[in-house]
PDB file of C-alpha atoms in Angstrom:
ATOM      1  CA  MET A   1      -7.685  97.903  55.319  1.00 76.00           C
ATOM      2  CA  LYS A   2      -8.937 101.288  54.065  1.00 77.00           C
ATOM      3  CA  ARG A   3      -7.781 100.395  50.586  1.00 80.00           C
ATOM      4  CA  LEU A   4      -9.735  97.116  50.637  1.00 73.00           C
ATOM      5  CA  LEU A   5     -12.851  98.924  51.866  1.00 72.00           C
ATOM      6  CA  PHE A   6     -12.476 101.511  49.091  1.00 70.00           C
ATOM      7  CA  VAL A   7     -12.081  98.795  46.428  1.00 73.00           C
ATOM      8  CA  LEU A   8     -15.159  96.937  47.715  1.00 72.00           C
ATOM      9  CA  LEU A   9     -17.192 100.148  47.753  1.00 75.00           C
ATOM     10  CA  LEU A  10     -16.079 101.003  44.221  1.00 72.00           C
ATOM     11  CA  LEU A  11     -16.899  97.492  43.036  1.00 71.00           C
ATOM     12  CA  GLY A  12     -20.377  97.755  44.578  1.00 67.00           C
ATOM     13  CA  VAL A  13     -21.074 101.060  42.825  1.00 66.00           C
ATOM     14  CA  LEU A  14     -19.908  99.612  39.499  1.00 65.00           C
ATOM     15  CA  LEU A  15     -22.140  96.551  39.902  1.00 62.00           C
ATOM     16  CA  LEU A  16     -25.178  98.682  40.738  1.00 55.00           C
ATOM     17  CA  THR A  17     -24.519 100.926  37.741  1.00 55.00           C
ATOM     18  CA  ALA A  18     -24.109  97.946  35.409  1.00 49.00           C
ATOM     19  CA  ASP A  19     -27.315  96.377  36.741  1.00 51.00           C
ATOM     20  CA  PHE A  20     -29.245  99.596  36.111  1.00 48.00           C
ATOM     21  CA  VAL A  21     -27.855 100.085  32.604  1.00 48.00           C
ATOM     22  CA  PHE A  22     -28.226  96.501  31.396  1.00 48.00           C
ATOM     23  CA  SER A  23     -31.535  95.659  33.087  1.00 48.00           C
ATOM     24  CA  SER A  24     -33.615  98.225  31.221  1.00 50.00           C
ATOM     25  CA  ASN A  25     -35.542  96.963  28.224  1.00 60.00           C
ATOM     26  CA  ASP A  26     -35.870  98.311  24.737  1.00 70.00           C
ATOM     27  CA  PHE A  27     -38.414 101.048  25.374  1.00 80.00           C
ATOM     28  CA  LYS A  28     -36.113 103.938  26.236  1.00 83.00           C
ATOM     29  CA  GLU A  29     -37.815 106.566  24.087  1.00 86.00           C
ATOM     30  CA  VAL A  30     -41.253 107.772  25.182  1.00 90.00           C
ATOM     31  CA  PRO A  31     -43.723 107.731  22.268  1.00 93.00           C
ATOM     32  CA  LEU A  32     -45.693 110.786  21.163  1.00 93.00           C
ATOM     33  CA  ARG A  33     -48.952 108.798  21.163  1.00 95.00           C
ATOM     34  CA  LEU A  34     -50.372 105.295  21.497  1.00 96.00           C
ATOM     35  CA  GLU A  35     -52.976 103.800  19.173  1.00 97.00           C
ATOM     36  CA  MET A  36     -54.652 100.867  20.917  1.00 96.00           C
ATOM     37  CA  SER A  37     -56.966  98.328  19.307  1.00 96.00           C
ATOM     38  CA  ALA A  38     -58.756  95.577  21.217  1.00 96.00           C
ATOM     39  CA  TYR A  39     -59.312  92.251  19.491  1.00 96.00           C
ATOM     40  CA  ASP A  40     -62.988  91.397  18.934  1.00 95.00           C
ATOM     41  CA  TYR A  41     -63.119  87.610  19.246  1.00 93.00           C
ATOM     42  CA  ALA A  42     -66.734  87.464  18.023  1.00 94.00           C
ATOM     43  CA  ASN A  43     -65.889  89.133  14.693  1.00 93.00           C
ATOM     44  CA  GLU A  44     -62.286  87.880  14.600  1.00 93.00           C
ATOM     45  CA  GLU A  45     -60.772  91.301  13.945  1.00 95.00           C
ATOM     46  CA  PHE A  46     -59.292  94.260  15.778  1.00 95.00           C
ATOM     47  CA  GLU A  47     -61.652  97.065  16.710  1.00 96.00           C
ATOM     48  CA  GLU A  48     -61.058 100.650  15.651  1.00 95.00           C
ATOM     49  CA  ALA A  49     -58.066 102.105  17.472  1.00 94.00           C
ATOM     50  CA  PHE A  50     -58.425 104.615  20.263  1.00 93.00           C
ATOM     51  CA  VAL A  51     -55.653 107.168  20.646  1.00 95.00           C
ATOM     52  CA  ILE A  52     -53.891 108.063  23.878  1.00 94.00           C
ATOM     53  CA  ASP A  53     -51.902 111.281  23.721  1.00 92.00           C
ATOM     54  CA  ASP A  54     -51.735 112.161  27.437  1.00 94.00           C
ATOM     55  CA  GLN A  55     -47.983 112.272  28.108  1.00 94.00           C
ATOM     56  CA  GLN A  56     -48.276 111.161  31.736  1.00 95.00           C
ATOM     57  CA  GLU A  57     -50.247 108.047  30.757  1.00 94.00           C
ATOM     58  CA  ILE A  58     -47.763 107.316  27.961  1.00 94.00           C
ATOM     59  CA  GLU A  59     -44.803 107.678  30.340  1.00 93.00           C
ATOM     60  CA  ASN A  60     -46.509 105.349  32.855  1.00 93.00           C
ATOM     61  CA  PHE A  61     -47.205 102.839  30.073  1.00 93.00           C
ATOM     62  CA  THR A  62     -43.585 102.931  28.851  1.00 93.00           C
ATOM     63  CA  ALA A  63     -42.223 102.604  32.393  1.00 91.00           C
ATOM     64  CA  SER A  64     -44.455  99.550  32.917  1.00 91.00           C
ATOM     65  CA  LEU A  65     -43.215  97.971  29.683  1.00 90.00           C
ATOM     66  CA  ASN A  66     -39.651  98.362  30.898  1.00 90.00           C
ATOM     67  CA  LYS A  67     -40.431  96.281  33.995  1.00 89.00           C
ATOM     68  CA  ALA A  68     -41.049  93.223  31.815  1.00 89.00           C
ATOM     69  CA  ASN A  69     -38.520  90.422  31.431  1.00 86.00           C
ATOM     70  CA  HIS A  70     -37.339  89.872  27.870  1.00 85.00           C
ATOM     71  CA  LYS A  71     -37.035  86.243  26.797  1.00 83.00           C
ATOM     72  CA  ASN A  72     -35.604  85.089  23.494  1.00 82.00           C
ATOM     73  CA  GLY A  73     -37.416  82.289  21.740  1.00 74.00           C
ATOM     74  CA  SER A  74     -41.058  81.792  20.989  1.00 74.00           C
ATOM     75  CA  TYR A  75     -44.231  80.624  22.670  1.00 75.00           C
ATOM     76  CA  GLU A  76     -47.113  78.495  21.429  1.00 76.00           C
ATOM     77  CA  LEU A  77     -49.748  81.153  20.939  1.00 80.00           C
ATOM     78  CA  SER A  78     -53.141  79.525  20.637  1.00 83.00           C
ATOM     79  CA  ARG A  79     -55.135  82.734  20.406  1.00 89.00           C
ATOM     80  CA  GLN A  80     -54.955  86.189  18.914  1.00 93.00           C
ATOM     81  CA  PRO A  81     -53.468  88.978  21.030  1.00 94.00           C
ATOM     82  CA  ASP A  82     -55.981  90.862  23.151  1.00 95.00           C
ATOM     83  CA  TYR A  83     -54.549  94.215  22.052  1.00 96.00           C
ATOM     84  CA  SER A  84     -52.495  95.672  19.254  1.00 96.00           C
ATOM     85  CA  ILE A  85     -50.702  98.818  20.366  1.00 96.00           C
ATOM     86  CA  VAL A  86     -48.980 101.128  17.894  1.00 96.00           C
ATOM     87  CA  MET A  87     -46.407 103.383  19.525  1.00 95.00           C
ATOM     88  CA  VAL A  88     -45.818 106.495  17.387  1.00 96.00           C
ATOM     89  CA  TYR A  89     -42.577 108.385  18.051  1.00 94.00           C
ATOM     90  CA  ASN A  90     -41.619 112.028  17.474  1.00 92.00           C
ATOM     91  CA  ASN A  91     -39.493 111.174  14.430  1.00 93.00           C
ATOM     92  CA  GLY A  92     -42.439 109.409  12.751  1.00 91.00           C
ATOM     93  CA  SER A  93     -41.219 105.859  13.404  1.00 93.00           C
ATOM     94  CA  ILE A  94     -43.594 103.308  14.884  1.00 94.00           C
ATOM     95  CA  ASP A  95     -43.375 100.118  16.904  1.00 93.00           C
ATOM     96  CA  THR A  96     -46.300  97.716  17.118  1.00 95.00           C
ATOM     97  CA  LEU A  97     -46.818  95.676  20.264  1.00 94.00           C
ATOM     98  CA  ARG A  98     -49.111  92.699  20.614  1.00 95.00           C
ATOM     99  CA  LEU A  99     -50.385  92.053  24.138  1.00 94.00           C
ATOM    100  CA  TRP A 100     -51.858  88.839  25.535  1.00 93.00           C
ATOM    101  CA  LEU A 101     -53.592  89.440  28.870  1.00 91.00           C
ATOM    102  CA  ASN A 102     -53.586  86.534  31.338  1.00 88.00           C
ATOM    103  CA  PHE A 103     -51.222  84.504  29.207  1.00 87.00           C
ATOM    104  CA  ASP A 104     -50.510  82.499  32.333  1.00 83.00           C
ATOM    105  CA  THR A 105     -51.987  82.706  35.821  1.00 81.00           C
ATOM    106  CA  ASP A 106     -49.585  85.404  36.958  1.00 85.00           C
ATOM    107  CA  LEU A 107     -48.326  87.069  33.798  1.00 87.00           C
ATOM    108  CA  ASP A 108     -49.192  88.939  30.651  1.00 90.00           C
ATOM    109  CA  LEU A 109     -47.144  88.509  27.498  1.00 89.00           C
ATOM    110  CA  PHE A 110     -46.263  90.953  24.746  1.00 92.00           C
ATOM    111  CA  ASN A 111     -43.950  91.188  21.771  1.00 90.00           C
ATOM    112  CA  SER A 112     -42.688  94.003  19.604  1.00 90.00           C
ATOM    113  CA  ASP A 113     -41.984  94.450  15.908  1.00 88.00           C
ATOM    114  CA  LYS A 114     -38.552  95.855  16.733  1.00 85.00           C
ATOM    115  CA  THR A 115     -37.227  93.055  18.931  1.00 82.00           C
ATOM    116  CA  ASP A 116     -36.998  89.273  18.844  1.00 81.00           C
ATOM    117  CA  GLY A 117     -38.613  87.172  21.510  1.00 84.00           C
ATOM    118  CA  HIS A 118     -41.321  88.025  23.991  1.00 89.00           C
ATOM    119  CA  TYR A 119     -41.678  90.069  27.148  1.00 89.00           C
ATOM    120  CA  ARG A 120     -43.207  88.617  30.290  1.00 88.00           C
ATOM    121  CA  LEU A 121     -44.981  91.048  32.586  1.00 87.00           C
ATOM    122  CA  LYS A 122     -45.466  89.606  36.091  1.00 85.00           C
ATOM    123  CA  ASN A 123     -47.701  90.723  38.981  1.00 71.00           C
ATOM    124  CA  ASP A 124     -45.604  93.618  40.252  1.00 76.00           C
ATOM    125  CA  GLY A 125     -47.919  96.583  39.745  1.00 85.00           C
ATOM    126  CA  ALA A 126     -46.919  97.124  36.119  1.00 87.00           C
ATOM    127  CA  ARG A 127     -49.729  94.876  34.877  1.00 88.00           C
ATOM    128  CA  GLU A 128     -52.277  96.949  36.767  1.00 89.00           C
ATOM    129  CA  VAL A 129     -50.916 100.210  35.341  1.00 90.00           C
ATOM    130  CA  ILE A 130     -51.204  98.875  31.787  1.00 89.00           C
ATOM    131  CA  ARG A 131     -54.715  97.527  32.422  1.00 88.00           C
ATOM    132  CA  GLU A 132     -55.875 100.886  33.807  1.00 90.00           C
ATOM    133  CA  ILE A 133     -54.588 102.637  30.695  1.00 89.00           C
ATOM    134  CA  LEU A 134     -56.357 100.104  28.458  1.00 86.00           C
ATOM    135  CA  GLU A 135     -59.732 100.738  30.114  1.00 82.00           C
TER     136      GLU A 135
END
């Protein structure tokens, strides 16, 4: 009986560890800075980028991105993204995200140059964190 309990406990720990490791998204490294550009629908172009270099805001932004669900495939995108976000890393590499706010009634959508598919960000607090940073 003790052996069975030990095996079940060990199995539970392994499942929790696997869930934690495999559920995180592709944004493991925290960027050095973010360069954010809003899309100006009237002029049909992105505005001049504003730079965010506050590490706490960048960490909050990255943590919020990692709460999104990654989906392979593509969506019918009938409009330009609301924001273009360039993530600049310590080694000089960059990743450009495109963000569609209110893509659906309860989610925002974004994609990345470095991954295939799209990320869906639901109403779980992460959307609000990203919106506060964009303001």
